[in-house]
XYZ file of N, CA and C in Angstrom:
711
model
N 0.842 -1.195 0.000
C 0.000 0.000 0.000
C 0.884 1.256 0.000
N 1.905 1.238 0.868
C 2.785 2.399 0.982
C 3.438 2.712 -0.366
N 3.937 1.669 -1.023
C 4.631 1.869 -2.296
C 3.678 2.412 -3.359
N 2.464 1.887 -3.344
C 1.450 2.382 -4.296
C 1.186 3.862 -4.080
N 1.125 4.239 -2.783
C 0.868 5.643 -2.468
C 2.044 6.515 -2.928
N 3.250 6.062 -2.619
C 4.449 6.815 -3.028
C 4.473 6.984 -4.552
N 4.075 5.934 -5.260
C 4.061 5.993 -6.739
C 2.820 6.715 -7.265
N 1.989 7.209 -6.349
C 0.748 7.926 -6.698
C -0.227 7.068 -7.495
N -0.239 5.800 -7.159
C -1.219 4.898 -7.793
C -2.524 4.897 -6.985
N -2.452 5.297 -5.706
C -3.691 5.479 -4.942
C -3.705 6.903 -4.380
N -4.911 7.413 -4.141
C -5.067 8.809 -3.710
C -4.682 8.970 -2.242
N -4.495 10.201 -1.834
C -4.236 10.486 -0.415
C -5.414 10.019 0.435
N -6.620 10.228 -0.075
C -7.815 9.801 0.665
C -7.780 8.288 0.907
N -7.530 7.522 -0.158
C -7.525 6.061 -0.029
C -6.410 5.586 0.902
N -5.262 6.248 0.813
C -4.137 5.851 1.675
C -4.481 6.092 3.145
N -5.099 7.235 3.432
C -5.476 7.525 4.823
C -6.513 6.533 5.344
N -7.469 6.179 4.497
C -8.477 5.186 4.905
C -7.789 3.849 5.226
N -6.844 3.445 4.370
C -6.162 2.165 4.609
C -5.304 2.223 5.874
N -4.623 3.354 6.095
C -3.828 3.508 7.324
C -4.717 3.395 8.552
N -5.868 4.070 8.527
C -6.802 4.004 9.648
C -7.232 2.564 9.905
N -7.504 1.838 8.826
C -7.933 0.438 8.963
C -6.822 -0.407 9.581
N -5.605 -0.203 9.099
C -4.472 -0.978 9.637
C -4.214 -0.639 11.104
N -4.571 0.584 11.497
C -4.374 1.003 12.891
C -5.528 0.558 13.779
N -6.473 -0.201 13.215
C -7.587 -0.714 14.007
C -8.735 0.266 14.146
N -8.704 1.344 13.359
C -9.814 2.306 13.412
C -10.916 1.849 12.463
N -12.155 2.092 12.872
C -13.268 1.571 12.085
C -14.517 2.418 12.292
N -15.352 2.490 11.267
C -16.636 3.194 11.373
C -17.554 2.532 12.399
N -17.244 1.301 12.799
C -18.123 0.574 13.726
C -17.857 0.907 15.191
N -16.849 1.748 15.453
C -16.491 2.043 16.843
C -16.228 3.542 16.981
N -17.140 4.243 17.655
C -16.995 5.699 17.792
C -15.723 6.082 18.538
N -15.246 5.194 19.404
C -14.037 5.501 20.177
C -12.769 5.274 19.351
N -12.898 4.558 18.251
C -11.755 4.312 17.362
C -12.147 4.654 15.929
N -12.792 5.779 15.763
C -13.321 6.188 14.448
C -12.159 6.652 13.567
N -12.271 6.476 12.251
C -11.184 6.951 11.376
C -10.907 8.445 11.602
N -9.634 8.806 11.606
C -9.238 10.193 11.839
C -8.545 10.749 10.592
N -8.917 11.952 10.221
C -8.333 12.651 9.065
C -7.816 14.015 9.522
N -6.869 14.589 8.812
C -6.314 15.873 9.261
C -7.107 17.089 8.791
N -7.091 18.128 9.617
C -7.389 19.463 9.099
C -6.276 19.765 8.093
N -6.633 20.162 6.886
C -5.566 20.396 5.901
C -5.465 21.847 5.456
N -6.534 22.623 5.703
C -6.521 24.029 5.281
C -6.485 24.949 6.493
N -6.068 26.174 6.285
C -6.249 27.165 7.339
C -6.948 28.423 6.821
N -7.301 28.425 5.548
C -8.005 29.576 4.981
C -9.491 29.252 4.844
N -10.279 29.789 5.758
C -11.727 29.565 5.708
C -12.469 30.883 5.527
N -11.724 31.937 5.139
C -12.336 33.263 5.065
C -12.247 33.920 3.687
N -11.333 33.455 2.827
C -11.194 34.090 1.509
C -12.402 33.793 0.621
N -12.631 34.669 -0.359
C -13.727 34.440 -1.307
C -13.406 33.300 -2.263
N -12.120 33.174 -2.584
C -11.675 32.092 -3.470
C -10.609 31.282 -2.737
N -10.541 29.994 -3.022
C -9.521 29.131 -2.419
C -8.444 28.856 -3.466
N -7.233 29.312 -3.211
C -6.136 29.146 -4.177
C -5.220 28.009 -3.728
N -5.420 26.828 -4.313
C -4.663 25.648 -3.880
C -3.206 25.677 -4.354
N -2.849 26.694 -5.151
C -1.441 26.826 -5.541
C -0.659 27.671 -4.538
N -1.367 28.214 -3.557
C -0.717 29.066 -2.567
C -0.493 28.277 -1.272
N 0.773 27.989 -0.915
C 1.045 27.194 0.290
C 0.462 27.815 1.564
N 0.249 29.124 1.554
C -0.243 29.806 2.762
C -1.676 29.412 3.130
N -2.417 28.790 2.224
C -3.801 28.408 2.568
C -3.850 27.081 3.337
N -2.696 26.391 3.406
C -2.681 25.067 4.039
C -2.212 25.134 5.485
N -2.732 24.219 6.279
C -2.273 24.052 7.655
C -0.862 23.443 7.629
N -0.062 23.756 8.631
C 1.252 23.133 8.780
C 1.045 21.703 9.281
N 1.246 20.736 8.397
C 0.954 19.331 8.727
C 2.028 18.685 9.604
N 3.115 19.417 9.846
C 4.177 18.831 10.672
C 3.917 19.056 12.162
N 2.887 19.870 12.470
C 2.609 20.183 13.881
C 1.264 19.618 14.301
N 1.164 19.135 15.553
C -0.149 18.735 16.057
C -1.096 19.930 15.995
N -2.380 19.653 15.846
C -3.353 20.727 15.661
C -3.338 21.712 16.839
N -3.002 21.235 18.038
C -2.981 22.102 19.216
C -1.947 23.211 19.171
N -0.914 23.040 18.343
C 0.129 24.076 18.261
C 0.350 24.578 16.837
N -0.641 24.357 15.968
C -0.556 24.949 14.627
C -0.473 26.472 14.781
N -1.175 26.995 15.772
C -1.008 28.397 16.146
C 0.145 28.477 17.147
N 1.257 29.081 16.714
C 2.469 29.209 17.534
C 2.157 29.704 18.949
N 1.159 30.606 19.053
C 0.836 31.231 20.343
C 0.505 30.188 21.411
N 0.001 29.028 20.970
C -0.431 28.018 21.945
C 0.723 27.175 22.482
N 1.881 27.249 21.827
C 2.980 26.342 22.181
C 3.425 26.525 23.635
N 3.437 27.775 24.104
C 3.919 28.052 25.461
C 3.026 27.349 26.494
N 1.715 27.515 26.335
C 0.772 26.899 27.286
C 0.889 25.377 27.256
N 1.087 24.853 26.059
C 1.181 23.395 25.900
C 2.446 22.861 26.579
N 3.553 23.588 26.437
C 4.807 23.165 27.094
C 4.675 23.262 28.613
N 4.004 24.322 29.079
C 3.830 24.490 30.530
C 3.027 23.336 31.116
N 1.990 22.924 30.389
C 1.174 21.813 30.878
C 2.035 20.549 31.007
N 2.921 20.347 30.022
C 3.773 19.146 30.051
C 4.730 19.188 31.235
N 5.211 20.374 31.568
C 6.218 20.495 32.623
C 5.634 20.483 34.032
N 4.297 20.447 34.095
C 3.654 20.359 35.403
C 3.811 18.944 35.946
N 4.390 18.826 37.130
C 4.604 17.496 37.713
C 3.372 17.082 38.521
N 2.917 15.859 38.325
C 1.868 15.323 39.190
C 2.491 15.054 40.560
N 2.019 15.764 41.616
C 2.652 15.600 42.938
C 2.644 14.151 43.424
N 1.647 13.378 42.993
C 1.580 11.971 43.438
C 2.391 11.052 42.529
N 2.839 11.606 41.399
C 3.659 10.807 40.491
C 2.905 9.690 39.799
N 1.567 9.800 39.759
C 0.764 8.716 39.166
C 0.567 8.956 37.671
N 0.336 10.234 37.327
C -0.021 10.545 35.942
C 1.220 10.874 35.134
N 1.374 10.209 34.014
C 2.482 10.529 33.122
C 2.292 11.926 32.557
N 3.386 12.553 32.186
C 3.298 13.909 31.627
C 2.570 13.898 30.285
N 1.891 15.016 29.996
C 1.202 15.109 28.699
C 1.078 16.573 28.280
N 0.938 16.779 26.969
C 0.705 18.119 26.424
C -0.795 18.433 26.334
N -1.594 17.395 26.095
C -3.036 17.604 25.853
C -3.841 16.654 26.727
N -4.830 17.212 27.421
C -5.670 16.389 28.285
C -6.822 15.738 27.553
N -7.090 16.196 26.315
C -8.125 15.548 25.498
C -7.449 14.929 24.284
N -8.248 14.368 23.395
C -7.665 13.597 22.305
C -8.078 14.146 20.947
N -7.278 13.864 19.916
C -7.602 14.367 18.569
C -8.755 13.607 17.934
N -9.156 12.496 18.553
C -10.277 11.718 18.023
C -10.957 11.001 19.173
N -12.237 11.271 19.386
C -12.983 10.517 20.395
C -14.461 10.481 20.017
N -15.214 9.677 20.746
C -16.628 9.459 20.397
C -17.415 10.763 20.413
N -17.185 11.596 21.437
C -17.934 12.852 21.539
C -17.628 13.753 20.341
N -16.383 13.730 19.889
C -15.991 14.544 18.738
C -16.668 14.090 17.450
N -16.785 12.783 17.280
C -17.464 12.247 16.089
C -18.936 12.660 16.109
N -19.580 12.525 17.259
C -20.992 12.915 17.374
C -21.158 14.424 17.189
N -20.153 15.171 17.627
C -20.169 16.633 17.479
C -20.279 17.000 15.995
N -19.434 16.396 15.177
C -19.439 16.707 13.745
C -20.686 16.172 13.037
N -21.178 15.019 13.478
C -22.253 14.331 12.743
C -23.629 14.503 13.387
N -23.771 15.522 14.213
C -25.004 15.695 15.002
C -26.267 15.791 14.150
N -26.150 16.242 12.898
C -27.353 16.433 12.060
C -27.801 15.148 11.377
N -27.049 14.085 11.551
C -27.325 12.841 10.826
C -27.558 11.700 11.811
N -28.638 10.960 11.602
C -28.848 9.764 12.427
C -27.890 8.654 11.982
N -27.476 7.759 12.886
C -27.903 7.618 14.290
C -27.159 8.538 15.259
N -26.304 9.412 14.735
C -25.449 10.213 15.612
C -26.257 11.237 16.422
N -27.365 11.712 15.829
C -28.218 12.660 16.550
C -28.713 12.025 17.849
N -29.261 10.842 17.729
C -29.801 10.137 18.898
C -28.691 9.825 19.904
N -27.526 9.414 19.407
C -26.402 9.108 20.302
C -25.966 10.365 21.062
N -25.937 11.496 20.354
C -25.573 12.765 20.993
C -26.574 13.107 22.106
N -27.864 12.939 21.807
C -28.906 13.266 22.785
C -28.782 12.352 24.015
N -28.466 11.081 23.774
C -28.261 10.156 24.903
C -27.070 10.603 25.747
N -26.000 11.007 25.069
C -24.790 11.458 25.768
C -25.084 12.692 26.619
N -25.994 13.550 26.142
C -26.321 14.803 26.833
C -27.560 14.653 27.733
N -27.782 13.445 28.229
C -28.887 13.181 29.172
C -30.262 13.554 28.622
N -30.482 13.253 27.336
C -31.833 13.359 26.800
C -32.176 14.648 26.085
N -31.175 15.510 25.839
C -31.477 16.727 25.068
C -30.237 17.134 24.281
N -30.399 18.091 23.363
C -29.239 18.622 22.654
C -28.386 19.459 23.602
N -27.086 19.395 23.399
C -26.167 20.261 24.137
C -26.485 21.718 23.781
N -26.028 22.672 24.599
C -26.379 24.072 24.322
C -25.788 24.503 22.971
N -26.512 25.388 22.305
C -26.215 25.736 20.911
C -24.779 26.210 20.706
N -24.235 26.953 21.669
C -22.889 27.504 21.500
C -21.828 26.412 21.420
N -22.148 25.238 21.913
C -21.172 24.151 21.854
C -21.394 23.235 20.646
N -22.436 23.514 19.873
C -22.694 22.681 18.690
C -21.696 23.002 17.576
N -21.582 22.060 16.662
C -20.820 22.294 15.430
C -21.728 23.110 14.509
N -21.478 24.419 14.441
C -22.401 25.238 13.645
C -21.722 25.976 12.499
N -20.374 26.009 12.478
C -19.690 26.796 11.456
C -18.281 26.255 11.272
N -17.886 26.014 10.035
C -16.518 25.531 9.786
C -15.491 26.636 10.091
N -15.689 27.876 9.597
C -14.722 28.921 9.962
C -14.613 29.135 11.476
N -15.736 29.100 12.183
C -15.702 29.317 13.641
C -15.018 28.156 14.364
N -15.197 26.934 13.855
C -14.549 25.769 14.460
C -13.036 25.884 14.327
N -12.582 26.283 13.152
C -11.141 26.462 12.936
C -10.605 27.574 13.850
N -11.340 28.667 13.949
C -10.896 29.788 14.787
C -10.781 29.354 16.246
N -11.729 28.541 16.696
C -11.694 28.045 18.080
C -10.454 27.181 18.315
N -10.098 26.380 17.324
C -8.885 25.558 17.433
C -7.650 26.447 17.562
N -7.632 27.530 16.793
C -6.484 28.426 16.812
C -6.376 29.160 18.146
N -7.537 29.451 18.762
C -7.539 30.242 19.996
C -7.337 29.389 21.250
N -7.601 28.100 21.139
C -7.689 27.273 22.344
C -6.819 26.025 22.245
N -5.696 25.983 22.990
C -4.809 24.816 22.900
C -5.421 23.547 23.483
N -6.573 23.692 24.160
C -7.214 22.502 24.732
C -8.156 21.814 23.756
N -8.443 22.478 22.638
C -9.314 21.864 21.631
C -8.412 21.308 20.536
N -8.351 19.992 20.440
C -7.394 19.389 19.501
C -8.061 18.401 18.546
N -9.361 18.621 18.281
C -10.072 17.692 17.394
C -9.553 17.771 15.956
N -9.154 16.639 15.423
C -8.891 16.571 13.987
C -10.227 16.292 13.285
N -10.183 16.005 11.996
C -11.421 15.803 11.234
C -11.779 14.323 11.128
N -12.928 14.075 10.517
C -13.354 12.707 10.210
C -13.460 12.604 8.685
N -13.451 11.408 8.134
C -13.420 11.263 6.667
C -14.594 11.939 5.961
N -15.740 12.030 6.661
C -16.941 12.612 6.049
C -16.706 14.007 5.469
N -15.745 14.737 6.017
C -15.437 16.092 5.522
C -14.940 16.074 4.071
N -14.663 14.889 3.560
C -14.103 14.790 2.213
C -15.017 14.078 1.220
N -16.207 13.647 1.690
C -17.082 12.969 0.714
C -18.578 13.057 1.005
N -18.991 13.619 2.122
C -20.382 13.439 2.562
C -21.056 14.787 2.844
N -21.536 15.475 1.796
C -22.085 16.829 2.020
C -23.295 16.869 2.945
N -24.050 15.765 3.014
C -25.299 15.771 3.789
C -25.079 16.088 5.264
N -23.907 15.755 5.804
C -23.733 15.979 7.243
C -23.632 17.471 7.578
N -23.487 18.294 6.545
C -23.406 19.749 6.752
C -24.785 20.414 6.682
N -25.807 19.619 6.396
C -27.157 20.180 6.247
C -28.077 19.611 7.323
N -28.948 20.453 7.820
C -29.922 20.014 8.821
C -31.185 19.523 8.114
N -31.028 18.436 7.355
C -32.139 17.960 6.517
C -33.314 17.454 7.339
N -33.040 17.040 8.576
C -34.119 16.522 9.421
C -34.817 17.625 10.216
N -34.326 18.856 10.058
C -34.980 19.976 10.735
C -34.897 19.920 12.250
N -33.789 19.429 12.785
C -33.648 19.381 14.242
C -33.560 20.796 14.810
N -34.151 20.957 15.980
C -34.066 22.248 16.668
C -32.797 22.262 17.512
N -31.746 22.871 16.965
C -30.438 22.856 17.631
C -30.212 24.111 18.474
N -31.250 24.926 18.623
C -31.143 26.100 19.496
C -30.546 27.300 18.781
N -30.253 28.353 19.558
C -29.649 29.542 18.953
C -28.463 30.017 19.794
N -27.535 30.685 19.119
C -26.320 31.129 19.782
C -26.654 32.253 20.767
N -25.964 32.263 21.910
C -26.279 33.230 22.969
C -26.046 34.669 22.529
N -24.863 34.927 21.964
C -24.508 36.310 21.666
C -25.301 36.865 20.480
N -25.232 36.154 19.347
C -25.801 36.706 18.106
C -27.278 36.350 17.926
N -27.760 35.424 18.748
C -29.143 34.909 18.626
C -29.374 34.170 17.295
N -28.293 33.870 16.607
C -28.396 33.156 15.334
C -28.875 31.724 15.590
N -29.854 31.278 14.794
C -30.372 29.914 14.944
C -29.387 28.933 14.309
N -29.063 27.865 15.043
C -28.157 26.847 14.508
C -28.950 25.933 13.578
N -28.584 25.937 12.306
C -29.315 25.133 11.331
C -28.294 24.375 10.468
N -28.199 24.682 9.170
C -27.124 24.088 8.366
C -25.779 24.632 8.856
N -24.717 23.878 8.628
C -23.386 24.334 9.035
C -22.965 25.518 8.151
N -22.456 26.569 8.784
C -21.952 27.731 8.040
C -20.647 27.332 7.351
N -20.581 27.609 6.050
C -19.428 27.168 5.245
C -18.424 28.305 5.079
N -17.192 27.965 4.676
C -16.242 29.028 4.324
C -16.791 29.841 3.150
N -16.331 31.093 3.029
C -16.828 31.955 1.946
C -16.594 31.344 0.569
N -15.506 30.609 0.423
C -15.167 30.063 -0.894
C -16.031 28.871 -1.308
N -16.879 28.398 -0.407
C -17.750 27.267 -0.746
C -19.179 27.770 -0.926
N -19.797 27.433 -2.056
C -21.122 27.975 -2.369
C -22.263 27.031 -1.990
N -21.899 25.802 -1.598
C -22.893 24.817 -1.159
C -22.123 23.712 -0.450
N -22.820 22.854 0.297
C -22.116 21.722 0.919
C -21.364 20.872 -0.108
N -21.995 20.662 -1.277
C -21.344 19.859 -2.328
C -20.069 20.546 -2.810
N -20.148 21.862 -2.968
C -18.993 22.633 -3.417
C -17.871 22.572 -2.376
N -18.251 22.647 -1.092
C -17.243 22.533 -0.028
C -16.521 21.192 -0.117
N -17.305 20.117 -0.201
C -16.719 18.766 -0.223
C -15.802 18.610 -1.441
N -16.260 19.099 -2.559
C -15.479 18.984 -3.798
C -14.139 19.716 -3.663
N -14.184 20.956 -3.192
C -12.945 21.741 -3.063
C -12.049 21.186 -1.959
N -12.671 20.724 -0.869
C -11.905 20.183 0.250
C -11.189 18.895 -0.178
N -11.877 18.088 -0.965
C -11.257 16.845 -1.465
C -10.118 17.178 -2.433
N -10.333 18.198 -3.271
C -9.254 18.648 -4.166
C -8.044 19.100 -3.367
N -8.308 19.797 -2.273
C -7.212 20.265 -1.409
C -6.447 19.076 -0.833
N -7.190 18.031 -0.440
C -6.546 16.839 0.119
C -5.631 16.172 -0.911
N -6.026 16.242 -2.161
C -5.225 15.584 -3.221
C -4.238 16.558 -3.879
N -4.124 17.761 -3.314
C -3.265 18.782 -3.943
C -1.793 18.422 -3.821
N -0.994 19.107 -4.592
C 0.456 18.897 -4.593
C 1.033 19.177 -3.198
N 0.570 20.262 -2.572
C 1.118 20.626 -1.255
C 0.864 19.510 -0.238
N -0.376 19.033 -0.180
C -0.707 17.994 0.817
C 0.022 16.693 0.493
N 0.118 16.355 -0.787
C 0.845 15.135 -1.170
C 2.292 15.192 -0.688
N 2.874 16.385 -0.705
C 4.276 16.535 -0.307
C 4.456 16.563 1.212
N 3.391 16.860 1.958
C 3.546 17.050 3.411
C 2.727 16.086 4.269
N 1.879 15.279 3.659
C 0.976 14.421 4.437
C 1.734 13.460 5.349
N 2.909 13.015 4.903
C 3.685 12.066 5.721
C 4.055 12.661 7.082
N 4.149 14.004 7.149
C 4.517 14.644 8.420
C 3.394 14.460 9.448
N 2.154 14.586 8.984
C 1.010 14.373 9.877
C 0.882 12.890 10.235
N 1.127 12.028 9.266
C 1.045 10.580 9.511
C 2.044 10.176 10.602
N 3.244 10.788 10.586
C 4.230 10.510 11.646
C 3.664 10.822 13.033
N 2.879 11.899 13.128
C 2.324 12.321 14.421
C 1.229 11.372 14.902
N 0.379 10.934 13.981
C -0.822 10.181 14.371
C -0.583 8.668 14.355
N 0.111 8.201 13.331
C 0.298 6.748 13.168
C 1.760 6.317 13.280
N 2.686 7.263 13.324
C 4.090 6.918 13.178
C 4.952 7.149 14.404
N 6.220 7.429 14.162
C 7.212 7.411 15.245
C 7.112 8.602 16.199
N 6.286 9.613 15.865
C 6.152 10.754 16.775
C 4.974 10.606 17.738
N 4.420 9.389 17.828
C 3.301 9.169 18.753
C 3.752 9.113 20.200
N 4.956 8.557 20.441
C 5.448 8.332 21.803
C 6.917 8.613 21.898
N 7.395 8.607 23.145
C 8.829 8.713 23.353
C 9.370 10.107 23.071
N 10.706 10.211 22.996
C 11.354 11.520 22.852
C 10.874 12.293 21.623
N 10.591 11.591 20.515
C 10.144 12.285 19.296
C 8.786 12.948 19.521
N 7.921 12.313 20.311
C 6.607 12.868 20.616
C 6.741 14.101 21.510
N 7.645 14.002 22.495
C 7.857 15.125 23.414
C 8.347 16.336 22.613
N 9.308 16.086 21.754
C 9.900 17.166 20.963
C 8.873 17.805 20.026
N 7.970 16.979 19.505
C 6.959 17.484 18.552
C 5.737 18.082 19.275
N 5.781 18.145 20.622
C 4.619 18.614 21.419
C 3.379 17.774 21.086
N 3.556 16.474 21.132
C 2.527 15.550 20.640
C 2.226 14.428 21.654
N 2.291 14.740 22.957
C 2.011 13.720 23.965
C 0.596 13.922 24.510
N -0.213 12.858 24.431
C -1.609 12.918 24.861
C -1.798 12.153 26.158
N -2.761 12.630 26.954
C -3.067 12.010 28.238
C -3.445 10.547 28.042
């Protein structure tokens, strides 16, 4: 599989799916759901220019420190000693992929809607915590070193999860009073289908093809543990 990918006989999407499968990740287990990277950082331009490296996320860094400003807080957390010596050191207290995160992204689609409601003791979580906007989700990641959710494969092929086709009442945002309905898209996307199409193109772009291995090292490779993980600010609780 690796050689096929290197020779560009299979797409980046297919290679990531196969890596997830080999790592024991599966659509059948929310706690081990396939994980995909955030690949862009431009969610505000009117047009998306895939020939410009500046529109892409730095794939060599964990999502928690893609914004340099967060690195200091992340290092401080690691250097905090557990007085009882029970807990190993870590940079992040949450994980880049977990069941709640999968339900967060897929809240508009069953069976995830029902699972989310069960998780929240029989009702929807408050609107401000819902997945309501792709640009706002990215901004929150940049502002908050404690939010380290990567993406799920659906962001590259499944436009329906961005639409509230079932008409669920997801509440309204506290500050703006905006009703949470379909997911707010980046300016450069004119519909959920257009978003998926452009996002998939970005995944298969020259820039991502040249840098994807750096992210794979963090999630599936040698930077998961040990000194390489510490150095890369990539140690999880």
